[in-house]
CSV table of C-alpha atoms in Angstrom, one decimal:
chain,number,residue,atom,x,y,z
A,1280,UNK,CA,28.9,-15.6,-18.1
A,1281,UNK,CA,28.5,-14.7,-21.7
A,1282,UNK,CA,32.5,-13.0,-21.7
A,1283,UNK,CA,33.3,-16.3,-20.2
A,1284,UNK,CA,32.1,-18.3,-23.1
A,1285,UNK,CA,33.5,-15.7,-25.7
A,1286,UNK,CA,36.9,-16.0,-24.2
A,1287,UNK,CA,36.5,-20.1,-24.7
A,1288,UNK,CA,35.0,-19.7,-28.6
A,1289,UNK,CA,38.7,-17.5,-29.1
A,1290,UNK,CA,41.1,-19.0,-27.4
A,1291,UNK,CA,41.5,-21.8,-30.0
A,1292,UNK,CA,42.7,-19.9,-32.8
A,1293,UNK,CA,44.7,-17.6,-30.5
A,1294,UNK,CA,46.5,-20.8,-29.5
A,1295,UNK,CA,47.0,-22.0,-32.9
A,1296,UNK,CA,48.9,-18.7,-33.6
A,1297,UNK,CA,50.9,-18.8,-30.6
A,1298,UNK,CA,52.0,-21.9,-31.1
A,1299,UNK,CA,53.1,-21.7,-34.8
A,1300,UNK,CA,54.8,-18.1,-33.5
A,1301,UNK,CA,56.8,-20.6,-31.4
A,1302,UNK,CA,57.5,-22.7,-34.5
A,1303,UNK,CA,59.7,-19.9,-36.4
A,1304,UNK,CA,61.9,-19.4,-32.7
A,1305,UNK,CA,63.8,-23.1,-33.5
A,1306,UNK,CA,63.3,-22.2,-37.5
A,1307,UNK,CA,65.6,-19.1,-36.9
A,1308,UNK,CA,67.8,-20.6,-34.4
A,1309,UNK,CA,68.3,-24.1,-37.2
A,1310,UNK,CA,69.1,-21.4,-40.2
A,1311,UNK,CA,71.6,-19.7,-37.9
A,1312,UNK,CA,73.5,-22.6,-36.9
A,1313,UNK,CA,73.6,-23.5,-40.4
A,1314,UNK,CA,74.6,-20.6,-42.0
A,1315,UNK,CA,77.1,-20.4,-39.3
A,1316,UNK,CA,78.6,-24.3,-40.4
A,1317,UNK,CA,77.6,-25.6,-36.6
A,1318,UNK,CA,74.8,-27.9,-38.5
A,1319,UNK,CA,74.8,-29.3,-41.3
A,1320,UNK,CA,71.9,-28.4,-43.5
A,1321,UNK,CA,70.5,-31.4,-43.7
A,1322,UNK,CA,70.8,-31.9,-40.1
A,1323,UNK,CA,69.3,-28.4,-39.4
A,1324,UNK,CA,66.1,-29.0,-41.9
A,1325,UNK,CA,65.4,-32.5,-40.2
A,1326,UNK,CA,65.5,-30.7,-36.8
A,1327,UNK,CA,63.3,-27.5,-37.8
A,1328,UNK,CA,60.8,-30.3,-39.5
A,1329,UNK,CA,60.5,-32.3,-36.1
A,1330,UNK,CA,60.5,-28.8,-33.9
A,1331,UNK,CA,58.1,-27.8,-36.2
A,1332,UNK,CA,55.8,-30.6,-36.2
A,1333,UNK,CA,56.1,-31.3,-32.6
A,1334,UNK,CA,54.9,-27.4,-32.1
A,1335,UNK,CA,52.2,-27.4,-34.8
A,1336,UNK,CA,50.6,-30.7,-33.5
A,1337,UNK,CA,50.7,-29.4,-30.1
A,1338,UNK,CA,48.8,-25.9,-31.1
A,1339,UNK,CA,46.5,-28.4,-33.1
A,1340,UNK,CA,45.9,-30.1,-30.0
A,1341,UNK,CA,45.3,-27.1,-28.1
A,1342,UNK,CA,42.6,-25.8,-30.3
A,1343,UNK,CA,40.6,-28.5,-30.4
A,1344,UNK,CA,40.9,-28.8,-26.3
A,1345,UNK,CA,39.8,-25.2,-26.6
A,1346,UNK,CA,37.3,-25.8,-29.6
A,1347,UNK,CA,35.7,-28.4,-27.1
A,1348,UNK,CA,35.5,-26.9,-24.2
A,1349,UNK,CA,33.5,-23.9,-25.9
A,1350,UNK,CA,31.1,-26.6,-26.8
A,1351,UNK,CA,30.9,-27.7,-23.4
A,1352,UNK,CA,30.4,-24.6,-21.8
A,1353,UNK,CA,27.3,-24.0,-24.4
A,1354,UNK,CA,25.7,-27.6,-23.8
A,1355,UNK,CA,26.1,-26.7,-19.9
A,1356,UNK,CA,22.9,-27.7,-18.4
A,1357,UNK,CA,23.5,-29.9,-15.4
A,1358,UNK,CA,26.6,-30.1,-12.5
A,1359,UNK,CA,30.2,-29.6,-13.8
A,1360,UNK,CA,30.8,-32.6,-11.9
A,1361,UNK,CA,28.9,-34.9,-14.2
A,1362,UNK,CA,30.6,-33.9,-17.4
A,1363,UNK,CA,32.7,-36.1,-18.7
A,1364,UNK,CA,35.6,-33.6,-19.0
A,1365,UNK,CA,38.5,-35.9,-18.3
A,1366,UNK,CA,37.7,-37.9,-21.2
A,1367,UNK,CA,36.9,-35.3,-23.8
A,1368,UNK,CA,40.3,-33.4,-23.1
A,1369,UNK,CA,43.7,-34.5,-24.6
A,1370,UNK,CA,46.3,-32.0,-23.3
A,1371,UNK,CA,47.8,-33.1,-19.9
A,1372,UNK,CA,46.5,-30.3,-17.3
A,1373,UNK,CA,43.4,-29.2,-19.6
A,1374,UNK,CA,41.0,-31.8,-18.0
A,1375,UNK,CA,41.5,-30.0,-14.3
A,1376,UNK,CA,41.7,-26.5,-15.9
A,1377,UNK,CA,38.2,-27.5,-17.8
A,1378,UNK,CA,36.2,-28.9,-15.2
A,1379,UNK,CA,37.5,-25.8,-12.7
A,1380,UNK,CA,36.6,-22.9,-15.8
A,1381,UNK,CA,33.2,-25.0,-16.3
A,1382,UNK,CA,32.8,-25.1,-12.5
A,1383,UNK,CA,33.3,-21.4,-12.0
A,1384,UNK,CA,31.2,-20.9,-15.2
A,1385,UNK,CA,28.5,-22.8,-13.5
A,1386,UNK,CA,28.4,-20.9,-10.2
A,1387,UNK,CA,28.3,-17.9,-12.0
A,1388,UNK,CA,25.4,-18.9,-13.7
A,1389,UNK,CA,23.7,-20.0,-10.5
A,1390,UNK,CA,24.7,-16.8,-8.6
A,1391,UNK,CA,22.8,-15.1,-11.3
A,1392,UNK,CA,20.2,-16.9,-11.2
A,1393,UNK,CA,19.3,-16.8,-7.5
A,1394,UNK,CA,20.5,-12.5,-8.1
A,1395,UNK,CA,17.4,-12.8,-10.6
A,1396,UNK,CA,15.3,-15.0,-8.6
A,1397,UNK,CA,15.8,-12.7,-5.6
A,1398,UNK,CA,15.3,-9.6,-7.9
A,1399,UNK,CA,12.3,-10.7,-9.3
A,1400,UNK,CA,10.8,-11.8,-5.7
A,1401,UNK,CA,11.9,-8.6,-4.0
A,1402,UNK,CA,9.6,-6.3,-6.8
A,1403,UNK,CA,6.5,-8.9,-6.4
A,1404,UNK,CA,6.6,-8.1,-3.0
A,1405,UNK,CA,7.0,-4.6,-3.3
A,1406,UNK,CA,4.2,-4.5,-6.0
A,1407,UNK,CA,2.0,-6.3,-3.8
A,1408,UNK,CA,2.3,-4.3,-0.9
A,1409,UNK,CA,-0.3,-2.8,0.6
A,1410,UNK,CA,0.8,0.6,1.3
A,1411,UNK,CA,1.4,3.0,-2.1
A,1412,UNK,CA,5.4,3.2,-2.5
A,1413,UNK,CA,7.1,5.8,-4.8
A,1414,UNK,CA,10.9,6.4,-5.9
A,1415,UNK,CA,11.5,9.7,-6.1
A,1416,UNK,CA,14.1,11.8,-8.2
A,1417,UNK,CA,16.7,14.1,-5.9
A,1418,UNK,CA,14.6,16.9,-7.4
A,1419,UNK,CA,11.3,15.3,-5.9
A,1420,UNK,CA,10.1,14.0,-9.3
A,1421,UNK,CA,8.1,10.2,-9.4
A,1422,UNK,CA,10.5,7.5,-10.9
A,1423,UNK,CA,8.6,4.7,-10.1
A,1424,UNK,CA,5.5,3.7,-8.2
A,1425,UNK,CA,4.0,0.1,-7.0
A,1426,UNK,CA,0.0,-1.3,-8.0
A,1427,UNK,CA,-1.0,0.2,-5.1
A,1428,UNK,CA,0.3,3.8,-5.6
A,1429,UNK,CA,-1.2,3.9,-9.0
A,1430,UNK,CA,-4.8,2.5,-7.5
A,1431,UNK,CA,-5.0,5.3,-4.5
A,1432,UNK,CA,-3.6,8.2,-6.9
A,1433,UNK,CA,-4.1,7.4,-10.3
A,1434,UNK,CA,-2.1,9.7,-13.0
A,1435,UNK,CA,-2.7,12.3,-11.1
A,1436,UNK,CA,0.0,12.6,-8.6
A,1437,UNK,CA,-0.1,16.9,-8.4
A,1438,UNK,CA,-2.1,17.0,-5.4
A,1439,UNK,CA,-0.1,14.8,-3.4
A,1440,UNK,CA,3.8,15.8,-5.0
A,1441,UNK,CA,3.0,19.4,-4.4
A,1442,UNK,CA,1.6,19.6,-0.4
A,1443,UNK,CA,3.9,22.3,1.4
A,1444,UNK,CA,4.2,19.9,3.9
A,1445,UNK,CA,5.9,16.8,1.6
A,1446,UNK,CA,7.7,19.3,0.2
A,1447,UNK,CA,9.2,20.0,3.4
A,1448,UNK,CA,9.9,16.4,4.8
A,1449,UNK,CA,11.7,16.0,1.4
A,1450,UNK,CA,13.8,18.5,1.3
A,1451,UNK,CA,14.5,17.7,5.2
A,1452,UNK,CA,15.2,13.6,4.2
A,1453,UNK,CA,17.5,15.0,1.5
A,1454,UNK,CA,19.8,17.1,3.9
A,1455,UNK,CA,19.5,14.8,7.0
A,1456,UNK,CA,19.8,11.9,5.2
A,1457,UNK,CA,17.5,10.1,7.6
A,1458,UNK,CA,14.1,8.8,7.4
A,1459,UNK,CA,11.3,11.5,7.8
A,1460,UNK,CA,7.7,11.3,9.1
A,1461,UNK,CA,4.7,13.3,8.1
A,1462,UNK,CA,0.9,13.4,8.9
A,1463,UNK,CA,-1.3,14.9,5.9
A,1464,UNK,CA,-4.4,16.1,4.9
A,1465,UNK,CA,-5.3,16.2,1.1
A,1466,UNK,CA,-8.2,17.2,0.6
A,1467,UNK,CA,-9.3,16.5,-3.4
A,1468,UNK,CA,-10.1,14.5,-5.0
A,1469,UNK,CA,-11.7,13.4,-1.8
A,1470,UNK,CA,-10.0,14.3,1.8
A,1471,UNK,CA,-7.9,11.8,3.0
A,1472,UNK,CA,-5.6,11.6,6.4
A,1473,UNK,CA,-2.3,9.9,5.2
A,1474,UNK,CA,1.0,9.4,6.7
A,1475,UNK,CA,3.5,9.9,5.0
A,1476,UNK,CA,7.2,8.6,5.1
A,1477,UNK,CA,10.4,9.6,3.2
A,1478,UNK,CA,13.4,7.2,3.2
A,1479,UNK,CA,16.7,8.5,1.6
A,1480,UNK,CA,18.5,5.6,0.0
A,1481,UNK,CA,21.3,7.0,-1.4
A,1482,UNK,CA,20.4,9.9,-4.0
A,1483,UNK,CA,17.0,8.2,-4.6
A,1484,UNK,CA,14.4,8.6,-2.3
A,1485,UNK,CA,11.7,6.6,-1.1
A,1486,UNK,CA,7.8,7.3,-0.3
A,1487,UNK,CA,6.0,4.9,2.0
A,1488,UNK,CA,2.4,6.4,1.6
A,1489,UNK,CA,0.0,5.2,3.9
A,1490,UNK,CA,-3.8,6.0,4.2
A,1491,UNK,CA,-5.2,6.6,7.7
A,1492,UNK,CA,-8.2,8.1,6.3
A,1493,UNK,CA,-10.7,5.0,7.7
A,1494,UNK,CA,-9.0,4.8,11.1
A,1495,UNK,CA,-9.2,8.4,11.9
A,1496,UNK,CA,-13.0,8.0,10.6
A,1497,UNK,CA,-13.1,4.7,13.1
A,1498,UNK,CA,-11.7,7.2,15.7
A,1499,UNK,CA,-14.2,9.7,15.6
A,1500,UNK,CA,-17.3,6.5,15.1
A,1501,UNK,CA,-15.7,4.7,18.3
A,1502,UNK,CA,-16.1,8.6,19.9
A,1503,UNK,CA,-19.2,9.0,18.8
A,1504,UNK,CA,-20.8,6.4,19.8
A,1505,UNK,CA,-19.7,6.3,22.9
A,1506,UNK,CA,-20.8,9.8,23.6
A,1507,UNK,CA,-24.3,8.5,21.8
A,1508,UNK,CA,-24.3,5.3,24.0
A,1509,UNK,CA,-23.8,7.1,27.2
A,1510,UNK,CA,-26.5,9.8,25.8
A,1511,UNK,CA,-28.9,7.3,25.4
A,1512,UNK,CA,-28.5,5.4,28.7
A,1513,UNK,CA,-28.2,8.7,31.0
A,1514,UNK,CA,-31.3,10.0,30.2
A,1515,UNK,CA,-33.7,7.1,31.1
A,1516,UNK,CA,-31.5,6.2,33.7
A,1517,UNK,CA,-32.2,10.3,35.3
A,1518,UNK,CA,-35.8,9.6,34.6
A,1519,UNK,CA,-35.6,6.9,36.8
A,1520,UNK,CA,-33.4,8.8,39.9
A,1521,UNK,CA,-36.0,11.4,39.5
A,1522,UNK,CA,-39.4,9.5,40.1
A,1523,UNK,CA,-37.6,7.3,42.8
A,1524,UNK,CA,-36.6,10.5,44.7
A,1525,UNK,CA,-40.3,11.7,44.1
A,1526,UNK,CA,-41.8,8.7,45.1
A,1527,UNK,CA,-39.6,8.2,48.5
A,1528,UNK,CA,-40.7,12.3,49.1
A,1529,UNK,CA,-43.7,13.9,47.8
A,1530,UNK,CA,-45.8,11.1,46.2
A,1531,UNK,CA,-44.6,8.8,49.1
A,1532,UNK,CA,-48.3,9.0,50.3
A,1533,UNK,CA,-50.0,9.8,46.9
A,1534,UNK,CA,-51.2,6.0,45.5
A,1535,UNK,CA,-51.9,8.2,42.3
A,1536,UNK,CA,-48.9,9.6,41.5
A,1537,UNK,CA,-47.0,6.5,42.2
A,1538,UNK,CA,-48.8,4.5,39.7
A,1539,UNK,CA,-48.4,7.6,37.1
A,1540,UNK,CA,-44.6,8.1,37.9
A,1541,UNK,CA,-44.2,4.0,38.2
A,1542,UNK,CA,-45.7,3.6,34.7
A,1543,UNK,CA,-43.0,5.8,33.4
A,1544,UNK,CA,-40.7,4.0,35.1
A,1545,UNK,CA,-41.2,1.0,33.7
A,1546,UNK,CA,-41.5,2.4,29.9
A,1547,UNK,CA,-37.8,4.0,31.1
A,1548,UNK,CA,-36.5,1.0,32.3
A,1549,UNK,CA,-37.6,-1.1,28.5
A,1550,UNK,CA,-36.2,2.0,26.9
A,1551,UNK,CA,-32.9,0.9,28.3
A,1552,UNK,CA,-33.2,-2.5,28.4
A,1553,UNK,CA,-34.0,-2.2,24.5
A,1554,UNK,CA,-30.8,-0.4,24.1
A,1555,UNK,CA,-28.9,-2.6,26.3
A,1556,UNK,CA,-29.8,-5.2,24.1
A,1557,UNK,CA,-29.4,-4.3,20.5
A,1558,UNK,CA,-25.5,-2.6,21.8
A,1559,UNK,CA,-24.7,-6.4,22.9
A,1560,UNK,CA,-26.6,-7.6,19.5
A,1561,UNK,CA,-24.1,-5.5,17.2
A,1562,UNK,CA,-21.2,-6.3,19.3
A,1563,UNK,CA,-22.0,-9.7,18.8
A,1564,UNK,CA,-22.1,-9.6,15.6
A,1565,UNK,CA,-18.8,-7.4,15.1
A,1566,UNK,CA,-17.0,-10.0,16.9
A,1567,UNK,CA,-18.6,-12.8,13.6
A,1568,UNK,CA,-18.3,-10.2,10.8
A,1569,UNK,CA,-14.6,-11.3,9.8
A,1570,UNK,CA,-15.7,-15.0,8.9
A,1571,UNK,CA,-19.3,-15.3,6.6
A,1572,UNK,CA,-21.9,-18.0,7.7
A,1573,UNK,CA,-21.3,-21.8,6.4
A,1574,UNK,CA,-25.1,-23.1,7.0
A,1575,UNK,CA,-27.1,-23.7,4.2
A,1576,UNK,CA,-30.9,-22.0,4.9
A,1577,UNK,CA,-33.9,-21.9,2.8
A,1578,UNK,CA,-35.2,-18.0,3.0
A,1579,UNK,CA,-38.6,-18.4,1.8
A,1580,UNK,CA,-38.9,-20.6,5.1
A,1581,UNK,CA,-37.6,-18.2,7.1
A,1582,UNK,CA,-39.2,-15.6,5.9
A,1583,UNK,CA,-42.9,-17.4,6.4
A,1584,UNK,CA,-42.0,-17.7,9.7
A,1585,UNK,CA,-41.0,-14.1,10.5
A,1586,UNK,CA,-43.8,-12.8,8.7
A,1587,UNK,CA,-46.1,-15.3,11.5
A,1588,UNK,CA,-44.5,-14.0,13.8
A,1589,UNK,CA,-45.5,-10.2,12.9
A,1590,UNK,CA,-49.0,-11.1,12.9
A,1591,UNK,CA,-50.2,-10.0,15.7
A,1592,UNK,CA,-48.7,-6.4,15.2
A,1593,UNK,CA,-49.6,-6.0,11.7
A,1594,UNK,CA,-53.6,-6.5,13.2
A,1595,UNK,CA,-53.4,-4.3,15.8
A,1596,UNK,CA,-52.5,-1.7,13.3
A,1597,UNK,CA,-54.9,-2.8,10.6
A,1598,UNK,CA,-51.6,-3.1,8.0
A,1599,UNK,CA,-52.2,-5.7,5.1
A,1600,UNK,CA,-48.4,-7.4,4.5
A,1601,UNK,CA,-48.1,-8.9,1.1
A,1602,UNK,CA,-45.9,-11.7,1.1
A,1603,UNK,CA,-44.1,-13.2,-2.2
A,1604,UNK,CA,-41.4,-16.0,-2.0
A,1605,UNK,CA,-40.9,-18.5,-4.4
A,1606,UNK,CA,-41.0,-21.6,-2.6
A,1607,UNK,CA,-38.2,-23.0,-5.4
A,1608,UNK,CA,-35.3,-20.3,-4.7
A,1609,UNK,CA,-32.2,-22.2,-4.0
A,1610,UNK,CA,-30.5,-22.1,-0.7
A,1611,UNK,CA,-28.0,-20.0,0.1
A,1612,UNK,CA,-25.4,-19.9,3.1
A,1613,UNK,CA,-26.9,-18.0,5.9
A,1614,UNK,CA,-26.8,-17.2,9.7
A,1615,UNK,CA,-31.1,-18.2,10.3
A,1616,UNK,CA,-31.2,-16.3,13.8
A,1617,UNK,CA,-29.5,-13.0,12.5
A,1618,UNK,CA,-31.4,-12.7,9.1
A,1619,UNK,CA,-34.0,-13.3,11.5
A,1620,UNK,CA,-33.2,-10.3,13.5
A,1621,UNK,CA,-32.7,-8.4,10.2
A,1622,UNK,CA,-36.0,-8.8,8.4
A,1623,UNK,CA,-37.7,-8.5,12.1
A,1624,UNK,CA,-36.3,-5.0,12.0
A,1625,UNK,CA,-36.8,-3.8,8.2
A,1626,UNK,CA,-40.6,-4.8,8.5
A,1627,UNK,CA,-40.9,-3.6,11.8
A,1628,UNK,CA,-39.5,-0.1,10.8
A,1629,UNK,CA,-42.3,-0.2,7.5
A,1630,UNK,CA,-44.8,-0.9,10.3
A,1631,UNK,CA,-43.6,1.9,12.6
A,1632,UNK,CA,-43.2,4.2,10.3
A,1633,UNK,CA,-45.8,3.5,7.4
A,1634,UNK,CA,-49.1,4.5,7.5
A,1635,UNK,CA,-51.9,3.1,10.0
A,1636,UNK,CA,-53.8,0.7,8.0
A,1637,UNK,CA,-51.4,0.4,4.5
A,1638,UNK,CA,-49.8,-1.9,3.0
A,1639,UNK,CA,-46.3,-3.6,3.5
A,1640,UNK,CA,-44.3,-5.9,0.5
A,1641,UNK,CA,-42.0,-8.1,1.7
A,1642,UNK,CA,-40.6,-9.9,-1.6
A,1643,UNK,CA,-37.7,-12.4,-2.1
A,1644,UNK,CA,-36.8,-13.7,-5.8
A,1645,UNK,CA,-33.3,-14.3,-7.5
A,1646,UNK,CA,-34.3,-12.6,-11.0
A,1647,UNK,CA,-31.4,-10.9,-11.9
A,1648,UNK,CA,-30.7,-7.1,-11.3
A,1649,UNK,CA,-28.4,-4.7,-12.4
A,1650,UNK,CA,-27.9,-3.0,-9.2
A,1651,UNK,CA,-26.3,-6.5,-7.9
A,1652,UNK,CA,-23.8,-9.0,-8.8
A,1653,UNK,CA,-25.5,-12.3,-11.0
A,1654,UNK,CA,-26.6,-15.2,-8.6
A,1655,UNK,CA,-27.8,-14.9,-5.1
A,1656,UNK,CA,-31.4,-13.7,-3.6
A,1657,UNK,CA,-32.5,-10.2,-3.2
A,1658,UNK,CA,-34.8,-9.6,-1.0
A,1659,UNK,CA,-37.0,-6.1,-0.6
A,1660,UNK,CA,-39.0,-4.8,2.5
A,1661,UNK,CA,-41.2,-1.3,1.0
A,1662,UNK,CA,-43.9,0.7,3.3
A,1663,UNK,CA,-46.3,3.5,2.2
A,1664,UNK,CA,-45.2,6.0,5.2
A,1665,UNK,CA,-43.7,9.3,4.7
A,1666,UNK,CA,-40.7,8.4,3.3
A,1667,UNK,CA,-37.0,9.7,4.1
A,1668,UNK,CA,-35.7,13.0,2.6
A,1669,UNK,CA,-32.7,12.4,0.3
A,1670,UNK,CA,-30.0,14.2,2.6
A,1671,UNK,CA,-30.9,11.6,5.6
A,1672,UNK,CA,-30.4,8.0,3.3
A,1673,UNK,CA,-26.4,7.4,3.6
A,1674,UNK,CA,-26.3,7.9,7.1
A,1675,UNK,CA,-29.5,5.9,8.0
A,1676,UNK,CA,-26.9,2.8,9.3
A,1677,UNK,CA,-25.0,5.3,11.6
A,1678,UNK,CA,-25.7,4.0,15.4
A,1679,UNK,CA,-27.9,6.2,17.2
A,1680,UNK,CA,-29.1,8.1,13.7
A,1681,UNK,CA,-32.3,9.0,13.8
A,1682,UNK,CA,-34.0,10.9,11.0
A,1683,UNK,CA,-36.8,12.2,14.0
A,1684,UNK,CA,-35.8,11.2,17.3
A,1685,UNK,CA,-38.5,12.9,18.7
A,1686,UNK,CA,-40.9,10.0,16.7
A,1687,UNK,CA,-38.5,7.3,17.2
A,1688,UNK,CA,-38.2,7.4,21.0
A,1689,UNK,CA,-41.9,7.6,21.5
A,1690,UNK,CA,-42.2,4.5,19.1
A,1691,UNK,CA,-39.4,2.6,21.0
A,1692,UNK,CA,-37.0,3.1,18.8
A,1693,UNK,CA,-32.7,2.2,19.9
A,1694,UNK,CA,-31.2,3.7,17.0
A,1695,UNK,CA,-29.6,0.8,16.4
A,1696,UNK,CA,-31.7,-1.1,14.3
A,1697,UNK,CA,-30.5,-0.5,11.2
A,1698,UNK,CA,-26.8,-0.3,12.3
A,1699,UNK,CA,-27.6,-4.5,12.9
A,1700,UNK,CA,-29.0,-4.5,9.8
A,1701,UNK,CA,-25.6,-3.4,8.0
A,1702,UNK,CA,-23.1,-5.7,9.8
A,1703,UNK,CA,-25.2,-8.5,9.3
A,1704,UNK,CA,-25.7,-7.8,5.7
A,1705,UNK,CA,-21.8,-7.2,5.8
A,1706,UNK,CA,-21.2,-10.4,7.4
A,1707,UNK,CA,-23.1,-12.7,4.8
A,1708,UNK,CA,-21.2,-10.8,2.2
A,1709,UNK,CA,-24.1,-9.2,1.0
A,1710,UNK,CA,-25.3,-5.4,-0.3
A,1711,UNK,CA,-28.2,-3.3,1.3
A,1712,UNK,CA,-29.7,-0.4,-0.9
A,1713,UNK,CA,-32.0,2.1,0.8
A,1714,UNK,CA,-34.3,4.1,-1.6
A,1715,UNK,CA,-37.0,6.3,-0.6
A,1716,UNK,CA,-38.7,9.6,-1.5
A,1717,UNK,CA,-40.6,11.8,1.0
A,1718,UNK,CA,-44.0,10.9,1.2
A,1719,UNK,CA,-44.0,8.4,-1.2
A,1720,UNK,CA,-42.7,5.2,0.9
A,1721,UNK,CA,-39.3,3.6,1.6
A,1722,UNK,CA,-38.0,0.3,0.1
A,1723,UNK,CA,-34.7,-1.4,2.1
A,1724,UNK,CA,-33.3,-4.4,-0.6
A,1725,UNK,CA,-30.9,-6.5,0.6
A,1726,UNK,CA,-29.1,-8.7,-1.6
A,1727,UNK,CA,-27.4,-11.9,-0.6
A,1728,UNK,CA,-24.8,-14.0,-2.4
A,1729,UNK,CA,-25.3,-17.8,-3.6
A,1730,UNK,CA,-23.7,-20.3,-1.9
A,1731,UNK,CA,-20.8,-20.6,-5.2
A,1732,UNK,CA,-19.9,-16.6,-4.6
């Protein structure tokens, strides 16, 4: 576009000279004739003057058709079509030559406008994509790399650029010239699974880099707790085979040993039922996590009520609970039955597992604290027990993680408790911090957004 308007702004005086080159033609041919005696010279000087004028006027003319088109072409802004180039151009022709050189000037801009427009929307997207993407060098050396590559690598791209095995699929993508697919394993800064893919575009090569770290870790959970699951349903449910088969043989006449056996039976049968439940608890709440609660509830409320409702327990145990809620903390948005279910568990773990006869704190307040965002409610469930050793803490959440299974199955303990815990907290957008030191207590916070977060 821009040689286009140069050519315009230097056509005029090229003109000018081309037409007064033309001038000197019939001034040559007028001095010939009349040095010859075929025109007289008065004759010949009238005809050079007109042939001369005519020329001079018309190269004038030309110029400034050409002077204003180049000022046309630099005020484009709108259509060629409503320009008024027909009455702005003198020489006969120059009006359809104008508007077609300011049309064609005008599509040119627009074609590079959209190639912009399309340039510029084709490297958001790329920046914005999820998965790390890298341009690679024929020798394997990073060009360029999107947000996301720099936020899963950093600066430091050696560990990644010098695996034996991207090595490989490079140099294979280079000589095949097709793509090439590779699975990974880096293992610092921190292991990750990725999958890796190499797309040869021409000399350049491209690296689609994509983490499978959290699936393969999804993989093993989804394993594992099925294995757990089935684990802790067989073995109640071979308790129970076993003392039927006794009781239709050897006991079928001992009123004793059926009572015994039938007592066991029935704690077997609430051991699964208990399990049962809390495995169609979380995967109810799995199926809600995606989308946070929209009711607004008043926790100090709820709590008083969960706290009644632990009453009972906390007397047969001879446990003091001290209870602190501000009655004016503001509402926040909340699912009421699952925080139910959530403080339910946290003070019913400090009552399992504190000591008989101490002391439990349930506290709720919204003074602010540096372990949480600003705004929102944190509330904080601590025991006196025996505390949790250090090693045990980030995988207290795990389903079917017990610290002492021995302790927690003869308590009634699922396993699961804390795993409910977690996705609800997760669901209301929330934070859980666990902190505990052996014998000195435990203390579960939970924090929990305001209703503008």
């Amino acid at each position: 576009m821009a040689g286009s308007e140069e050519t315009w702004e230097k056509a005029g005086p090229a003109a000018f000279a081309l037409f007064l080159a033309l001038a000197a033609v019939p001034t040559a041919v007028f001095a010939l004739l009349a040095f010859l005696g075929e025109l007289r010279p008065f004759m010949a000087l009238a005809a050079w003057a007109v042939c001369s004028l005519v020329a001079i006027a018309f190269a004038l003319l030309l110029g400034r058709d050409v002077a204003v088109m180049t000022r046309l072409v630099r005020a484009l802004r709108i259509a060629p079509g409503a320009l008024p180039v027909d009455r702005q151009l003198l020489v006969p022709g120059m009006s359809d030559l104008g508007a077609e050189a300011l049309r064609l000037i005008h599509a040119e801009r627009l074609s590079r406008a959209r190639n912009q427009a399309s340039a510029a929307e084709d490297r958001a997207l790329v920046e914005r994509l999820p998965d790390p993407l890298l341009k690679l060098d024929r020798h394997g050396r990073v060009v360029w790399r999107n947000n996301s590559a720099i936020t899963a690598f950093g600066s430091d791209m050696a560990a990644l650029m010098r695996h034996p095995d991207l090595r490989a699929a490079l140099a294979e993508a280079q000589a095949d010239g097709q793509p090439v697919r590779r699975e990974i394993m880096l293992s610092a800064p921190v292991t990750r699974d990725l999958e890796i893919t190499i797309i040869p575009v021409g000399e350049p090569l491209y690296m689609l880099v994509s983490d499978r770290t959290r699936e393969r870790a999804l993989e093993k959970m989804r394993a594992d707790f099925v294995a757990n699951s089935s684990h802790e349903l067989r073995t109640p449910l071979a308790s129970l085979i076993g003392f039927i088969e006794t009781l239709r043989g050897p006991a079928a006449d001992d009123p004793e040993a059926q009572q015994h056996f039938l007592g066991i039976m029935a704690e077997q049968a609430a051991r699964m039922q208990r399990v049962i439940g809390d495995l169609l608890s979380l995967s109810k709440i799995e199926i809600s996590e995606h989308s946070p609660p929209k009711e607004m509830q008043h926790l100090p409320f709820l709590l008083e009520r969960i706290v009644a409702g632990m009453e009972p327990m906390l007397k047969a145990q001879g446990t003091q609970l001290v209870f602190a809620a501000p009655a004016d903390l503001p509402q926040i948005q909340a699912d009421a039955d699952q925080l139910t279910q959530v403080f339910t568990n946290l003070l019913d773990n400090a009552l399992k597992y504190g000591k008989p006869g101490g002391e439990i704190k349930l506290v709720a307040t919204d003074q602010p604290d540096t372990r949480f965002p600003p705004g929102g409610i944190i509330v904080s469930v601590a025991d006196d027990g025996i505390g949790i050793p250090r090693e045990h803490i980030p995988r207290l959440t795990e389903r079917f993680y017990r610290v002492d299974k021995g302790r927690s199955r003869s308590i009634g303990g699922t396993g699961l408790g804390l795993a409910i815990v977690k996705h609800v907290v997760n669901r209301h957008r929330g934070k859980l911090v666990i902190e505990s030191e052996p014998g000195q207590g435990t203390v579960f916070t939970v924090w929990l957004p305001g209703p503008s977060r």
